[in-house]
Amino acid sequence: MNQQFAKDVLNGLNADPKTLPSKYFYDKKGDSLFQEIMALEEYYLTRSEYEVFKTNKGALTKTFLSDVEKFRLIEFGAGDGYKTKVLLNHFLQENVEFEYLPIDISGNVLNQLESDLKRELPDLKVRPIQDDYFHALEKIENGSTRSVVLFLGSNIGNFRHNKAIEFLTELHARLKPNDLLLIGFDLKKDPKTILNAYNDDKGVTRAFNINLLHRINNELDANFDTSKFVHYPVYNPLTGTTKSFLVSTTAQTVEIMDAAINFDAWEAIHTEVSQKYSLKDIKRLAEESQFSVVRNFFDTRNYFVDSVWQKS
Ligand SMILES: C[S@@+](CC[C@H](N)C(=O)[O-])C[C@H]1O[C@@H](n2cnc3c(N)ncnc32)[C@H](O)[C@@H]1O
């Protein structure tokens, strides 16, 4: 049994309000549901960032190679690498000297990525690291080669503001002055468009959220009846925060190992945050963590921005 998972679940469900960390969405089923989400009409994020990379792969290569001849590409929360492959392909075609270090908490998705890359891009040098972002940070030795750190797909938005600052500040301490950071930010837009991305018609985001309860049942000997929880996302345009909840439709007690967790009727578990940003928010976040924005790359609809940062 994963002791940390057990501890985090019990702490979260004994808290008031109840919470579960979103990093636990990604077991084998969660990975595959997330890949379905990326293909959904409503989930504009993946298509927007894919377009940014397709259109700007030449300019991004130039930026990454400014003043240096090679780099290490370190990606936090790489997932299946769908969008990153646009860049990897381009770098190989252009004979760029680089090594790719994908980091992910999900061993399943990393194995899938590694075997896909072996097959599709056999010349690529890949060194996967399975770990939580914060532990992975400690594992990365920073030699003299430029590091280009990728944090794509709005992964940063899954952090609350304080946690984002903590992560970026730790990253800052480990980077050299000429290293680069490329972060994907989902931009503020029509609130309906944003909310729909977390509440698709086919119910895939619902299944993704509910899967967290299945995972707890499977791995922590629990007895959630998932038919007694509903998926409920909200978007607050004042704060730019999307939150997803699982709401208990009835008063019930759930057993997890030896613990009994009581739910009141309509009590919610908060499972995910997805922060949306304005360009001002992004500049402020960079400044608060002692980075400065080098250049922003947008899609044609201005739905999404990939922002390149350097240490101030
Ligand atoms: C929303 S998906 C995005 C995947 C990819 N970056 C993209 O843009 O398509 C988030 C990925 O980050 C990983 N992840 C989430 N929390 C993590 C954490 N705390 N440490 C390491 N990886 C994490 C998940 O396993 C998942 O593959």
Coordinates of C-alpha atoms and ligand atoms in Angstrom, one line a residue:
M1 CA 0.0 0.0 0.0
N2 CA 1.2 3.6 -0.8
Q3 CA 1.5 5.0 2.8
Q4 CA 1.7 8.6 1.6
F5 CA -1.5 8.2 -0.4
A6 CA -3.3 6.6 2.6
K7 CA -2.1 9.5 4.9
D8 CA -3.1 12.2 2.4
V9 CA -6.5 10.7 1.8
L10 CA -7.3 10.3 5.5
N11 CA -6.0 13.8 6.4
G12 CA -8.0 15.3 3.5
L13 CA -11.3 13.5 4.4
N14 CA -11.0 14.3 8.1
A15 CA -10.5 18.0 7.3
D16 CA -13.3 20.6 7.2
P17 CA -14.0 21.2 4.4
K18 CA -13.1 17.8 3.0
T19 CA -10.4 17.8 0.3
L20 CA -8.4 15.3 -1.8
P21 CA -5.2 16.2 -3.6
S22 CA -5.6 16.3 -7.4
K23 CA -2.2 14.6 -8.0
Y24 CA -3.9 11.3 -7.1
F25 CA -6.2 11.4 -10.1
Y26 CA -3.5 9.7 -12.2
D27 CA -3.7 5.9 -11.8
K28 CA -3.9 3.8 -15.0
K29 CA -7.6 4.6 -15.5
G30 CA -7.1 8.3 -14.6
D31 CA -4.3 8.6 -17.1
S32 CA -6.5 7.1 -19.9
L33 CA -9.4 9.3 -18.9
F34 CA -7.2 12.4 -19.0
Q35 CA -6.2 11.4 -22.5
E36 CA -9.9 11.2 -23.4
I37 CA -10.4 14.7 -21.9
M38 CA -7.6 16.1 -24.0
A39 CA -9.4 15.0 -27.1
L40 CA -12.8 16.5 -26.1
E41 CA -14.3 19.3 -28.1
E42 CA -14.9 21.3 -24.9
Y43 CA -11.3 20.9 -23.6
Y44 CA -9.7 23.7 -25.7
L45 CA -6.5 23.8 -23.6
T46 CA -4.7 20.9 -25.4
R47 CA -5.6 22.2 -29.0
S48 CA -4.6 25.7 -28.1
E49 CA -1.2 24.8 -26.7
Y50 CA -0.6 22.3 -29.6
E51 CA -1.2 25.2 -32.0
V52 CA 1.2 27.5 -30.0
F53 CA 3.9 24.8 -30.5
K54 CA 3.2 24.0 -34.1
T55 CA 3.3 27.7 -35.0
N56 CA 6.2 28.8 -32.9
K57 CA 8.5 25.7 -32.8
G58 CA 11.2 27.6 -34.8
A59 CA 11.0 30.7 -32.6
L60 CA 11.0 28.5 -29.4
T61 CA 14.1 26.6 -30.7
K62 CA 15.9 29.9 -31.3
T63 CA 14.9 31.1 -27.8
F64 CA 16.1 27.9 -26.2
L65 CA 19.4 28.1 -28.1
S66 CA 20.1 31.8 -27.5
D67 CA 23.8 32.0 -26.3
V68 CA 24.2 28.2 -26.0
E69 CA 24.7 25.2 -28.3
K70 CA 22.8 22.6 -26.3
F71 CA 20.3 22.2 -23.5
R72 CA 18.5 19.8 -21.2
L73 CA 14.8 19.8 -21.5
I74 CA 13.2 19.0 -18.1
E75 CA 9.4 18.6 -18.2
F76 CA 7.4 18.6 -14.9
G77 CA 4.1 16.6 -15.2
A78 CA 4.9 15.4 -18.8
G79 CA 1.8 13.1 -19.1
D80 CA 1.7 11.4 -22.5
G81 CA 3.9 14.1 -24.1
Y82 CA 1.3 14.7 -26.9
K83 CA 2.2 18.4 -27.3
T84 CA 5.9 18.1 -26.3
K85 CA 6.4 15.7 -29.2
V86 CA 5.9 18.7 -31.6
L87 CA 9.0 20.3 -30.1
L88 CA 11.0 17.0 -29.7
N89 CA 10.4 16.2 -33.4
H90 CA 11.4 19.6 -34.5
F91 CA 14.6 19.6 -32.3
L92 CA 15.6 16.3 -33.8
Q93 CA 14.9 17.4 -37.4
E94 CA 17.1 20.5 -36.7
N95 CA 19.9 18.4 -35.2
V96 CA 19.6 20.3 -31.9
E97 CA 21.8 18.8 -29.2
F98 CA 19.5 18.1 -26.2
E99 CA 18.4 15.5 -23.7
Y100 CA 14.8 15.1 -22.5
L101 CA 14.0 14.4 -18.8
P102 CA 10.2 13.9 -18.4
I103 CA 9.0 13.9 -14.8
D104 CA 5.6 12.5 -13.7
I105 CA 4.1 11.1 -10.5
S106 CA 2.4 8.4 -12.6
G107 CA 4.7 5.5 -13.4
N108 CA 2.1 4.2 -15.9
V109 CA 2.0 7.3 -18.1
L110 CA 5.8 7.6 -17.9
N111 CA 6.3 4.0 -19.1
Q112 CA 3.8 4.7 -21.9
L113 CA 5.7 7.9 -22.9
E114 CA 9.1 6.2 -22.8
S115 CA 8.0 3.3 -25.0
D116 CA 6.2 5.6 -27.4
L117 CA 9.3 7.8 -27.7
K118 CA 11.6 4.8 -28.3
R119 CA 9.3 3.7 -31.2
E120 CA 8.5 7.2 -32.7
L121 CA 11.8 9.0 -32.0
P122 CA 14.5 6.3 -31.6
D123 CA 17.4 8.9 -31.7
L124 CA 16.0 10.9 -28.7
K125 CA 18.0 10.7 -25.4
V126 CA 15.3 10.3 -22.7
R127 CA 15.8 10.0 -18.9
P128 CA 12.4 9.6 -17.2
I129 CA 12.0 10.4 -13.5
Q130 CA 9.0 9.1 -11.6
D131 CA 8.3 11.4 -8.6
D132 CA 6.3 14.2 -7.1
Y133 CA 7.3 17.6 -8.5
F134 CA 8.9 18.7 -5.2
H135 CA 10.9 15.5 -4.7
A136 CA 11.9 15.5 -8.4
L137 CA 13.3 19.0 -7.9
E138 CA 15.8 17.6 -5.4
K139 CA 16.9 14.9 -7.8
I140 CA 17.9 17.1 -10.7
E141 CA 21.5 18.0 -10.6
N142 CA 22.1 21.2 -12.5
G143 CA 25.5 21.0 -14.3
S144 CA 26.8 23.6 -16.7
T145 CA 24.4 22.8 -19.6
R146 CA 21.4 25.1 -19.9
S147 CA 18.2 23.7 -18.4
V148 CA 15.0 24.5 -20.2
V149 CA 12.2 23.6 -17.8
L150 CA 8.7 22.9 -19.2
F151 CA 5.6 23.1 -17.2
L152 CA 2.8 22.7 -19.7
G153 CA -0.9 22.2 -20.1
S154 CA -1.8 24.6 -17.3
N155 CA -0.3 22.3 -14.7
I156 CA 0.7 25.4 -12.8
G157 CA -3.0 26.2 -12.5
N158 CA -3.5 23.1 -10.3
F159 CA -1.5 24.8 -7.6
R160 CA -3.2 27.3 -5.2
H161 CA -1.3 30.7 -5.4
N162 CA 0.9 30.0 -2.3
K163 CA 1.9 26.6 -3.6
A164 CA 2.7 28.0 -7.0
I165 CA 5.0 30.6 -5.4
E166 CA 6.6 27.9 -3.2
F167 CA 7.2 25.7 -6.3
L168 CA 8.5 28.5 -8.5
T169 CA 10.7 29.8 -5.7
E170 CA 12.3 26.3 -5.1
L171 CA 12.8 26.0 -8.9
H172 CA 14.4 29.5 -8.9
A173 CA 16.9 28.4 -6.3
R174 CA 17.9 25.4 -8.4
L175 CA 18.2 27.1 -11.7
K176 CA 21.3 28.9 -13.1
P177 CA 21.1 32.5 -14.4
N178 CA 20.9 31.5 -18.1
D179 CA 18.4 28.6 -17.6
L180 CA 14.9 29.0 -19.0
L181 CA 11.4 28.2 -17.8
L182 CA 8.4 27.7 -20.2
I183 CA 5.1 27.7 -18.5
G184 CA 1.6 27.1 -20.0
F185 CA -1.1 29.4 -18.7
D186 CA -4.8 29.1 -19.5
L187 CA -6.0 32.6 -20.0
K188 CA -9.2 34.2 -18.6
K189 CA -12.0 34.1 -21.2
D190 CA -15.8 33.6 -21.5
P191 CA -16.7 31.9 -18.2
K192 CA -19.0 29.5 -20.1
T193 CA -16.1 28.3 -22.3
I194 CA -14.0 27.7 -19.2
L195 CA -16.7 25.9 -17.2
N196 CA -17.6 23.6 -20.2
A197 CA -14.0 22.4 -20.3
Y198 CA -14.6 20.8 -16.8
N199 CA -18.2 19.7 -17.5
D200 CA -18.3 18.1 -20.9
D201 CA -21.4 16.6 -22.5
K202 CA -20.0 13.0 -22.6
G203 CA -19.3 13.0 -18.9
V204 CA -15.6 12.2 -19.2
T205 CA -14.5 14.9 -16.7
R206 CA -17.2 13.5 -14.4
A207 CA -15.7 10.0 -14.8
F208 CA -12.2 11.4 -14.2
N209 CA -13.3 13.1 -10.9
I210 CA -15.3 10.0 -9.7
N211 CA -12.3 7.7 -10.6
L212 CA -10.5 9.2 -7.6
L213 CA -13.0 7.4 -5.4
H214 CA -12.6 4.2 -7.3
R215 CA -8.8 4.5 -6.9
I216 CA -9.3 4.9 -3.1
N217 CA -11.5 1.8 -3.1
N218 CA -9.0 -0.2 -5.1
E219 CA -5.8 0.8 -3.3
L220 CA -6.9 1.7 0.2
D221 CA -9.5 -1.0 0.9
A222 CA -12.4 1.5 1.0
N223 CA -16.1 1.2 0.2
F224 CA -17.2 4.4 -1.6
D225 CA -20.5 3.9 -3.4
T226 CA -19.7 6.2 -6.3
S227 CA -23.4 6.4 -7.4
K228 CA -23.9 8.5 -4.2
F229 CA -21.6 11.3 -5.4
V230 CA -22.1 13.9 -8.1
H231 CA -19.4 15.8 -10.0
Y232 CA -19.8 19.6 -9.6
P233 CA -17.4 22.1 -11.2
V234 CA -17.7 25.9 -10.7
Y235 CA -15.8 28.8 -12.2
N236 CA -15.5 32.2 -10.4
P237 CA -14.7 34.9 -12.9
L238 CA -13.7 37.3 -10.0
T239 CA -10.9 35.1 -8.8
G240 CA -10.3 33.2 -12.1
T241 CA -10.5 29.9 -10.2
T242 CA -12.2 26.8 -11.4
K243 CA -12.9 24.3 -8.6
S244 CA -14.2 20.7 -9.0
F245 CA -16.1 19.0 -6.2
L246 CA -17.6 15.6 -5.5
V247 CA -20.8 16.1 -3.6
S248 CA -22.4 13.4 -1.4
T249 CA -26.0 13.1 -2.4
T250 CA -27.0 11.6 1.0
A251 CA -25.8 11.2 4.6
Q252 CA -23.5 8.3 4.6
T253 CA -20.5 6.6 6.2
V254 CA -17.5 5.4 4.1
E255 CA -15.0 3.0 5.5
I256 CA -11.3 3.5 4.5
M257 CA -9.1 0.8 6.1
D258 CA -10.0 1.1 9.8
A259 CA -11.4 4.6 9.6
A260 CA -15.0 5.7 9.3
I261 CA -15.6 8.9 7.3
N262 CA -19.0 10.5 7.8
F263 CA -20.7 12.6 5.2
D264 CA -23.7 14.9 5.7
A265 CA -26.2 15.0 2.9
W266 CA -24.8 17.4 0.2
E267 CA -21.4 17.7 1.9
A268 CA -18.7 18.3 -0.7
I269 CA -15.1 17.0 -1.2
H270 CA -12.9 19.6 -3.0
T271 CA -10.8 17.7 -5.5
E272 CA -9.2 20.1 -8.0
V273 CA -8.3 23.8 -8.6
S274 CA -7.6 25.1 -12.2
Q275 CA -6.5 28.7 -12.0
K276 CA -7.0 31.0 -15.0
Y277 CA -4.8 34.0 -15.6
S278 CA -4.6 37.4 -17.1
L279 CA -1.3 38.7 -18.6
K280 CA -1.0 40.9 -15.5
D281 CA -1.5 37.9 -13.2
I282 CA 1.3 36.1 -15.0
K283 CA 3.7 39.1 -14.8
R284 CA 3.0 39.4 -11.1
L285 CA 3.5 35.7 -10.5
A286 CA 6.9 35.9 -12.3
E287 CA 7.9 38.9 -10.3
E288 CA 6.8 37.4 -7.0
S289 CA 9.0 34.3 -7.6
Q290 CA 11.9 36.5 -8.9
F291 CA 11.6 35.6 -12.6
S292 CA 11.0 37.9 -15.5
V293 CA 9.0 37.2 -18.6
V294 CA 11.3 36.9 -21.7
R295 CA 8.5 36.3 -24.3
N296 CA 4.9 35.2 -24.5
F297 CA 3.6 32.8 -27.3
F298 CA -0.1 32.8 -28.0
D299 CA -2.6 30.7 -30.0
T300 CA -4.7 32.5 -32.5
R301 CA -7.8 32.8 -30.2
N302 CA -5.7 34.1 -27.3
Y303 CA -7.1 31.3 -25.2
F304 CA -3.7 30.1 -23.9
V305 CA -0.2 31.5 -23.5
D306 CA 3.2 29.7 -23.2
S307 CA 5.3 32.2 -21.3
V308 CA 9.2 31.9 -21.3
W309 CA 10.8 33.1 -18.1
Q310 CA 14.4 33.7 -16.9
K311 CA 15.7 34.5 -13.5
S312 CA 15.6 38.2 -12.8
Ligands
LIG1 C1 -3.3 17.7 -16.4 S1 -2.1 16.5 -16.8 C2 -1.1 17.4 -18.0 C3 -0.2 16.5 -18.8 C4 0.7 17.3 -19.8 N1 1.6 18.2 -19.1 C5 -0.1 18.0 -20.8 O1 0.0 19.3 -20.8 O2 -0.9 17.4 -21.5 C6 -1.0 16.6 -15.4 C7 0.1 15.6 -15.4 O3 1.0 15.9 -14.2 C8 1.2 14.8 -13.4 N2 1.2 15.3 -12.0 C9 0.1 15.8 -11.3 N3 0.5 16.2 -10.1 C10 1.8 15.8 -10.0 C11 2.8 16.0 -9.0 N4 2.5 16.5 -7.8 N5 4.1 15.6 -9.3 C12 4.4 15.0 -10.5 N6 3.5 14.9 -11.5 C13 2.3 15.3 -11.3 C14 0.0 13.8 -13.7 O4 0.3 12.5 -13.5 C15 -0.3 14.1 -15.2 O5 0.4 13.3 -16.0

